[in-house]
């Protein structure tokens, strides 16, 4: 984290902007991963997820991700939380030799479903007893608010406030 992480994010953003308009999801992932691997020689890596809304079917989303936390989806029709654990390789650990090695996954979302992605910073927050916030608490907070609220800003505020309360309102020390 810190300055090195911001530098990697800057490089990722530069590569994303360079390839996003002329690439499909496979090419975008291939170019960004290999561009980062070539530009950075240290042992750092980054986790990320890219989504692509399908024009032919807007209820389906393609995504590719490089080793991030589970995606959480609140399913309105069942009032439940679904964890999507696609697992993938952290970006820039190795060069991707064949574009076919990139695995694109698909999600189907129904009306009023809510998809949550988040930084590992959320679940790695610690309270005064050095206990982690973890995924179970995030899932519970997400489910609690989405059962009563569909407004994305309200969901965001609720989760951030829950983390702040867990931390006893201390300063955030990560991304």
PDB file of C-alpha atoms in Angstrom, residues 8 11-12 15 31-41 46 48 91-92:
ATOM      1  CA  UNK A   8       0.590   0.797  -9.748  1.00  0.00           C
ATOM      2  CA  UNK A  11      -0.148   2.591 -14.457  1.00  0.00           C
ATOM      3  CA  UNK A  12      -3.270   0.431 -14.488  1.00  0.00           C
ATOM      4  CA  UNK A  15      -3.280   1.080 -19.620  1.00  0.00           C
ATOM      5  CA  UNK A  31      -2.870  -5.933 -22.462  1.00  0.00           C
ATOM      6  CA  UNK A  32      -3.224  -4.510 -18.951  1.00  0.00           C
ATOM      7  CA  UNK A  33      -1.757  -7.544 -17.192  1.00  0.00           C
ATOM      8  CA  UNK A  34       1.190  -7.855 -19.542  1.00  0.00           C
ATOM      9  CA  UNK A  35       1.720  -4.090 -19.631  1.00  0.00           C
ATOM     10  CA  UNK A  36       1.964  -3.992 -15.841  1.00  0.00           C
ATOM     11  CA  UNK A  37       4.264  -7.008 -15.801  1.00  0.00           C
ATOM     12  CA  UNK A  38       6.610  -5.309 -18.276  1.00  0.00           C
ATOM     13  CA  UNK A  39       6.513  -1.863 -16.621  1.00  0.00           C
ATOM     14  CA  UNK A  40       7.009  -3.028 -13.048  1.00  0.00           C
ATOM     15  CA  UNK A  41       9.825  -5.344 -12.102  1.00  0.00           C
ATOM     16  CA  UNK A  46      -2.667  -5.623  -7.826  1.00  0.00           C
ATOM     17  CA  UNK A  48      -8.954  -5.735  -9.760  1.00  0.00           C
ATOM     18  CA  UNK A  91      -2.639  -9.345 -12.016  1.00  0.00           C
ATOM     19  CA  UNK A  92       0.932  -8.917 -12.997  1.00  0.00           C
TER      20      UNK A  92
END
